[in-house]
C-alpha positions as a Python dict, from the first residue, in 0.01 Angstrom:
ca = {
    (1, 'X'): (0, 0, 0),
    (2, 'X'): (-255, -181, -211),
    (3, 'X'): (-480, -209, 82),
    (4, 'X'): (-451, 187, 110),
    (5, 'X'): (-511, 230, -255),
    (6, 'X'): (-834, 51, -283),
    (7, 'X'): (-974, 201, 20),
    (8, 'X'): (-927, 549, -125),
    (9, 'X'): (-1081, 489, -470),
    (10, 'X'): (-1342, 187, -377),
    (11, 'X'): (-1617, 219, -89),
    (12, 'X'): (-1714, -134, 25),
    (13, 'X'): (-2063, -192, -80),
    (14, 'X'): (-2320, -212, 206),
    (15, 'X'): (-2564, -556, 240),
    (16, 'X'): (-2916, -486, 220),
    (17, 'X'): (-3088, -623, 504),
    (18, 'X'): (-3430, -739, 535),
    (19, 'X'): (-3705, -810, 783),
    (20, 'X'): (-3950, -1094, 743),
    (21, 'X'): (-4177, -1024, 1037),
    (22, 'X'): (-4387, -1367, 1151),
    (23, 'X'): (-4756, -1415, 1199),
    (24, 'X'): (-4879, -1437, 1575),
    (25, 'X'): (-5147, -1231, 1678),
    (26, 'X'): (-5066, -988, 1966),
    (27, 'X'): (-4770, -1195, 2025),
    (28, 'X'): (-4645, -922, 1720),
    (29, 'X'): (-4573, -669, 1918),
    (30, 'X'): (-4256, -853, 2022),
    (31, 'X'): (-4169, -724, 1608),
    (32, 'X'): (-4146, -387, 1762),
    (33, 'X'): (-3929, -427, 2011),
    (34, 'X'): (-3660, -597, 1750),
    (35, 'X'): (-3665, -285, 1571),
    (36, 'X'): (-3612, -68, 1826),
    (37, 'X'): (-3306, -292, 1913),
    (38, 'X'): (-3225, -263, 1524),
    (39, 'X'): (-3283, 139, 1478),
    (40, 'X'): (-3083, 189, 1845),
    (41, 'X'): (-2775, -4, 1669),
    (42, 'X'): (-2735, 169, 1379),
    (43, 'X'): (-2862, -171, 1160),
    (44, 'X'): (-3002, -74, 854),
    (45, 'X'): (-3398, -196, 746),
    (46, 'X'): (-3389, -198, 343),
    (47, 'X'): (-3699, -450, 291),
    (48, 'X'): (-4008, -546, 532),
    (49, 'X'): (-4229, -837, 414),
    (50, 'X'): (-4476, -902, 710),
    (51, 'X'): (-4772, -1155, 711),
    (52, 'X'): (-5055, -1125, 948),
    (53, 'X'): (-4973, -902, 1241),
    (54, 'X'): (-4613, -878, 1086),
    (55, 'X'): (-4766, -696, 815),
    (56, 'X'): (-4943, -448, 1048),
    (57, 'X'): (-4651, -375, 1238),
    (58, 'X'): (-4384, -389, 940),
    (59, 'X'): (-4685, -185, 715),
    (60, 'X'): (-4705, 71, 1015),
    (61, 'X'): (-4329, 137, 1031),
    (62, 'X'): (-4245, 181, 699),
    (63, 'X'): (-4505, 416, 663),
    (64, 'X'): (-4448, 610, 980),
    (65, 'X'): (-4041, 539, 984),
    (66, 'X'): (-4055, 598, 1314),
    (67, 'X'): (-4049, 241, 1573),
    (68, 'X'): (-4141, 474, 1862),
    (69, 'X'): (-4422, 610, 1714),
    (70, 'X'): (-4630, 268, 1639),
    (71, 'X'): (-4515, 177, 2016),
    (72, 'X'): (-4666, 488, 2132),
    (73, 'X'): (-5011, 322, 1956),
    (74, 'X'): (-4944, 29, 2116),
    (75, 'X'): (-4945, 233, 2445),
    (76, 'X'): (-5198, 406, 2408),
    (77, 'X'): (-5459, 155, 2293),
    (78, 'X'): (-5712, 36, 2518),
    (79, 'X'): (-5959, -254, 2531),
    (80, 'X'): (-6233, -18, 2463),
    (81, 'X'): (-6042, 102, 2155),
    (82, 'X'): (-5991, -240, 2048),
    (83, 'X'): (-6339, -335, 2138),
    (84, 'X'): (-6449, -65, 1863),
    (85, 'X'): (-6256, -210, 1610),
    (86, 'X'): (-6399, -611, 1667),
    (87, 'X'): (-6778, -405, 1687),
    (88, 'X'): (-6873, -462, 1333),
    (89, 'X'): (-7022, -776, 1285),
    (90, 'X'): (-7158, -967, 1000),
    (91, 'X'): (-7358, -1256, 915),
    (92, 'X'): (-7142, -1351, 636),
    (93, 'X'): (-6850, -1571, 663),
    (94, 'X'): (-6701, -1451, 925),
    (95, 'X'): (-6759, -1262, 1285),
    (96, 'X'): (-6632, -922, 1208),
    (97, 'X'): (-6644, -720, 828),
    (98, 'X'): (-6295, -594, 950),
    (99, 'X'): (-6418, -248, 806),
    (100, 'X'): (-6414, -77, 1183),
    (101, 'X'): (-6058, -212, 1188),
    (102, 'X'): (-5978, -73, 897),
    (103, 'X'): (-6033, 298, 987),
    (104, 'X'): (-5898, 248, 1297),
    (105, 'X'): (-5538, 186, 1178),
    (106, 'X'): (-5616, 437, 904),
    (107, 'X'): (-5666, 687, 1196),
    (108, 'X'): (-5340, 580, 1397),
    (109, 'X'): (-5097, 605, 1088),
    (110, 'X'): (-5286, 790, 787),
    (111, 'X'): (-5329, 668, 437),
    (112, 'X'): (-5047, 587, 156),
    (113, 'X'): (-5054, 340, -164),
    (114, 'X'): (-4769, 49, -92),
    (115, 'X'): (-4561, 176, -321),
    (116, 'X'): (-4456, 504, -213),
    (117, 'X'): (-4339, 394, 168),
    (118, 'X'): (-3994, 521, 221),
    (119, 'X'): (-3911, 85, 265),
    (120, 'X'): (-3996, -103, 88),
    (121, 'X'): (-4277, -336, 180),
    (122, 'X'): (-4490, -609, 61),
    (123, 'X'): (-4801, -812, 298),
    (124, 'X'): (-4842, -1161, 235),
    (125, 'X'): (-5227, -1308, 262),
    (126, 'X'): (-5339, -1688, 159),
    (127, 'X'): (-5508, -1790, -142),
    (128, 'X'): (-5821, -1965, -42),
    (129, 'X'): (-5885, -2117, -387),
    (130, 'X'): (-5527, -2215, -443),
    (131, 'X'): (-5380, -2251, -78),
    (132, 'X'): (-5101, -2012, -258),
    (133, 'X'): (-4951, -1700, -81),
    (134, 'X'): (-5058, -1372, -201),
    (135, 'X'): (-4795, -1083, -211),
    (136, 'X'): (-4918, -749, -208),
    (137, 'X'): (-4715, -472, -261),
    (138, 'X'): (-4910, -189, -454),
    (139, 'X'): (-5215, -24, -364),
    (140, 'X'): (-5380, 101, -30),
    (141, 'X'): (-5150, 4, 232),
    (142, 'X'): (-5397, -34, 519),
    (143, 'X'): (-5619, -249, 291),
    (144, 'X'): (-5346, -487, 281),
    (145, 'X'): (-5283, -511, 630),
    (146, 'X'): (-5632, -574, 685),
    (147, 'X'): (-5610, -887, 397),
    (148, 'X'): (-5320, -1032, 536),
    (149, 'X'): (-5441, -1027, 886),
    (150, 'X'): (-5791, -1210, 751),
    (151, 'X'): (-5826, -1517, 1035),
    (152, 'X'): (-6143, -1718, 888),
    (153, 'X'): (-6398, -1726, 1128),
    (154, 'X'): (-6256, -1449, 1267),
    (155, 'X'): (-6272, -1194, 1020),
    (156, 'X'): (-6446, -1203, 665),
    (157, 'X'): (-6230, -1285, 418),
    (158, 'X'): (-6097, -1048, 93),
    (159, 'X'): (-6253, -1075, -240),
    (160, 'X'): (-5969, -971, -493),
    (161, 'X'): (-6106, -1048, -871),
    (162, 'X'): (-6221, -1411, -896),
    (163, 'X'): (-5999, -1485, -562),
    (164, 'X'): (-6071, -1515, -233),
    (165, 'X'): (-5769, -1434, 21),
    (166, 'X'): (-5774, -1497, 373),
    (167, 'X'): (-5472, -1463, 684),
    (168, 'X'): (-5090, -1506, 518),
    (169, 'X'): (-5003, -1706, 827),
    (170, 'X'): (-5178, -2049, 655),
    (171, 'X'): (-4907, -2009, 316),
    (172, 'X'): (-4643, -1804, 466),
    (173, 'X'): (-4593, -1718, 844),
    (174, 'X'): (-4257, -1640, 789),
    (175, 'X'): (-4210, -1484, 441),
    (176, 'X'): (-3794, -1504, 435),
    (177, 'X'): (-3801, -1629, 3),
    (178, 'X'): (-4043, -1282, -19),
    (179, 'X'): (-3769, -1046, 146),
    (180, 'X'): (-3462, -1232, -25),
    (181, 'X'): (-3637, -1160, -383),
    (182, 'X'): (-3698, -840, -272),
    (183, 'X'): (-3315, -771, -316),
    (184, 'X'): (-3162, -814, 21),
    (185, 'X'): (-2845, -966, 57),
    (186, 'X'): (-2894, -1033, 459),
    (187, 'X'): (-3265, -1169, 591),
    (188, 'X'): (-3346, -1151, 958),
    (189, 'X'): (-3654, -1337, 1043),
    (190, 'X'): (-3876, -1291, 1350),
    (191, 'X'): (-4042, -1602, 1486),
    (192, 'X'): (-4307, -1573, 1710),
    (193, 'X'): (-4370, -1941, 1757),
    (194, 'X'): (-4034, -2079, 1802),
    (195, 'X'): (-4177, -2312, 2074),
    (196, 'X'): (-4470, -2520, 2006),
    (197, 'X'): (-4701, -2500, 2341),
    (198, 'X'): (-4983, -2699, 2421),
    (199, 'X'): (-5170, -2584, 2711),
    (200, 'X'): (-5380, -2893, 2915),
    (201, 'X'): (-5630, -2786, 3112),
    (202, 'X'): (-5937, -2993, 3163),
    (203, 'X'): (-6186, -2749, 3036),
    (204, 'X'): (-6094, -2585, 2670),
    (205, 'X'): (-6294, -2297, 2541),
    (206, 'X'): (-6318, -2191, 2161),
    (207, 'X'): (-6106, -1958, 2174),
    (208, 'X'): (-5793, -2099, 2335),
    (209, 'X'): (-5879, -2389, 2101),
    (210, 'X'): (-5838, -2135, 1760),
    (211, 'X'): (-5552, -1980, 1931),
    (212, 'X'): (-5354, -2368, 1987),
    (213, 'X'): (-5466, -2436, 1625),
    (214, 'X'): (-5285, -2166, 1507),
    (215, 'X'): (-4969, -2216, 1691),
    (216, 'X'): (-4947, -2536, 1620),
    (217, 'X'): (-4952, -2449, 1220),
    (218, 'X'): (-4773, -2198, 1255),
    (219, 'X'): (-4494, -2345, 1465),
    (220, 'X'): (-4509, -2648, 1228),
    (221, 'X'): (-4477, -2461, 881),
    (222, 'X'): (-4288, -2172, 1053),
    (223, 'X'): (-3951, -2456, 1120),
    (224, 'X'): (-3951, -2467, 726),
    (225, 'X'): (-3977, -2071, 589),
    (226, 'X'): (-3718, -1976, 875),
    (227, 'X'): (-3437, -2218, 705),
    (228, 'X'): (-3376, -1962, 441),
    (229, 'X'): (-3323, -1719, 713),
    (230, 'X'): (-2949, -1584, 765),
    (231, 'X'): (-3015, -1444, 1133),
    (232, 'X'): (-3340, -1613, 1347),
    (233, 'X'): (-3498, -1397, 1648),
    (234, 'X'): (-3679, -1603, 1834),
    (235, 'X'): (-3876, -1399, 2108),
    (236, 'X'): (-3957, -1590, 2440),
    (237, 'X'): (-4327, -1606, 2391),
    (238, 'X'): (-4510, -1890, 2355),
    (239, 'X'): (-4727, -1881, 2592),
    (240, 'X'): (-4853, -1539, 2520),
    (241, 'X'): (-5239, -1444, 2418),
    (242, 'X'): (-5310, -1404, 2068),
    (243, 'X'): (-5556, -1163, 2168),
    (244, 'X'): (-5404, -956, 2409),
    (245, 'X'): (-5296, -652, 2193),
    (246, 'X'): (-5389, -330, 2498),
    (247, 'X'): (-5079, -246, 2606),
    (248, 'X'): (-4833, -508, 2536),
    (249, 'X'): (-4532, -375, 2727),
    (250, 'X'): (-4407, -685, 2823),
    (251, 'X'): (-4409, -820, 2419),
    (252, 'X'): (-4270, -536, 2338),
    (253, 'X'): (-3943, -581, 2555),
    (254, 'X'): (-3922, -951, 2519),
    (255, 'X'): (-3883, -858, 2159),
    (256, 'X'): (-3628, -598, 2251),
    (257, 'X'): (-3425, -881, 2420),
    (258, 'X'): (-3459, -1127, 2199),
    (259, 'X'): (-3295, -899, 1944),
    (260, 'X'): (-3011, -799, 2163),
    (261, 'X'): (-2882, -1183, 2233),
    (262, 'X'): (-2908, -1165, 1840),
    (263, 'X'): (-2672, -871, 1796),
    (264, 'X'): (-2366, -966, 1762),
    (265, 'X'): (-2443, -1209, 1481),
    (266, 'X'): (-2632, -963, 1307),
    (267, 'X'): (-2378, -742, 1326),
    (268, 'X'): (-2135, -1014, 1214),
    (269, 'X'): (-2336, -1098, 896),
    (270, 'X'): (-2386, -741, 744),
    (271, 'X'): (-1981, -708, 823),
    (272, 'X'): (-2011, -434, 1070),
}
């Protein structure tokens, strides 16, 4: 009878649940194939914090609200599209101004200041001075993306004040502490470098050099941020391109079934 009684007078309150989308290069598409799993289920997205290409996609979904919409990008990118974006060079410090980049994204999901996305949503870049994490969560929304996914060497890095701010991945690959002071009560964190993979091969070129680098710092600092994490998805990708963003069907679904063997304990933690 009691049992009856407080189900007719008090609603259970629901747990917030949160996304702290990993760092990874084009092995971030996997992110949107765990929403899709998410949005399918019924599992609710309250907070995003993404760094790097965690930021693009989490930035591009809470401003579109729509997962099948950024995969359609995804789709229907091509290597000449992305080869538009990379031609803007510079003699500065760094291989590309990241301006062309800019607009493109501007043209795939439009333009909107941080703070009025229907989630919310905060990008996470690095500190150069400091070696601090960054969190940005007002202001242009592309322009964030575009600082958190600053690679040195790669891209030039962000002048904000006296401050210079470069890729999130080398504070904060995983930012779970972001999305649990954000307010949610339940933090599922997507690791794209749950395996650390070094590839031999007798001849190494620059750029599968940058691209071990990075998933060897990432893997290494990644194992820390994720203990904070209540569920882990760990997508079966390690020895994916960074680079290879055209397409990325198969990322996609490896991230879809990643976050399916993860269901039931999701489901288990926000008590549904």
């Amino acid at each position: 009878m009691l049992n009856k009684f407080k189900h007719m007078f008090f609603k259970p309150v629901r747990k917030k649940v949160g996304l702290a989308l990993g760092s990874g290069g084009a092995k971030g598409l996997a992110h949107i194939g765990v929403i899709k799993v998410l949005e399918r289920n019924n599992i609710p997205i309250d907070f995003i914090a993404g760094t790097s290409v965690g930021s693009l996609v989490g930035g591009s979904y809470a401003k579109l609200g729509d997962i099948d919409k950024v995969e359609e990008i995804v789709r229907s990118s091509t290597y000449k599209d992305l080869a538009k974006t990379f031609f803007d060079p510079t003699r500065s410090s760094g291989v590309v101004k990241g301006q062309a980049l800019v607009e493109y994204v501007e043209e795939k999901i439009g333009r909107a200041n941080i703070e009025d996305l229907s989630i919310p949503f905060k990008a996470v870049a690095t500190n150069i001075n400091t070696g601090n994490s960054v969190v940005i969560d007002r202001g242009d929304l592309v322009e964030a993306i575009r600082t958190s996914i600053s690679i040195p060497i790669l891209f030039t890095p962000v002048s904000q004040e006296k401050n210079i701010l470069i890729d999130g991945a080398f504070s904060d690959p995983i930012p779970v502490d972001i999305v649990k002071e954000m307010g949610a009560d339940v933090v599922i964190a997507v690791n794209l470098n749950s395996k650390s993979i070094i590839k031999h091969r007798e001849k190494i070129n620059s750029l599968l050099m940058a691209q071990t680098m990075l998933d060897l710092f990432n893997y290494s600092l990644g194992q820390e941020k994720i203990k904070n994490a209540d569920i882990v998805i760990n997508p079966d990708i390690a020895s994916a391109s960074w680079f290879k963003f055209a397409g990325g069907i198969e990322l996609i679904q490896k991230g879809e079934e990643a976050a399916l063997r993860a269901l039931p304990e999701i489901k288990r933690a926000i008590g549904k």
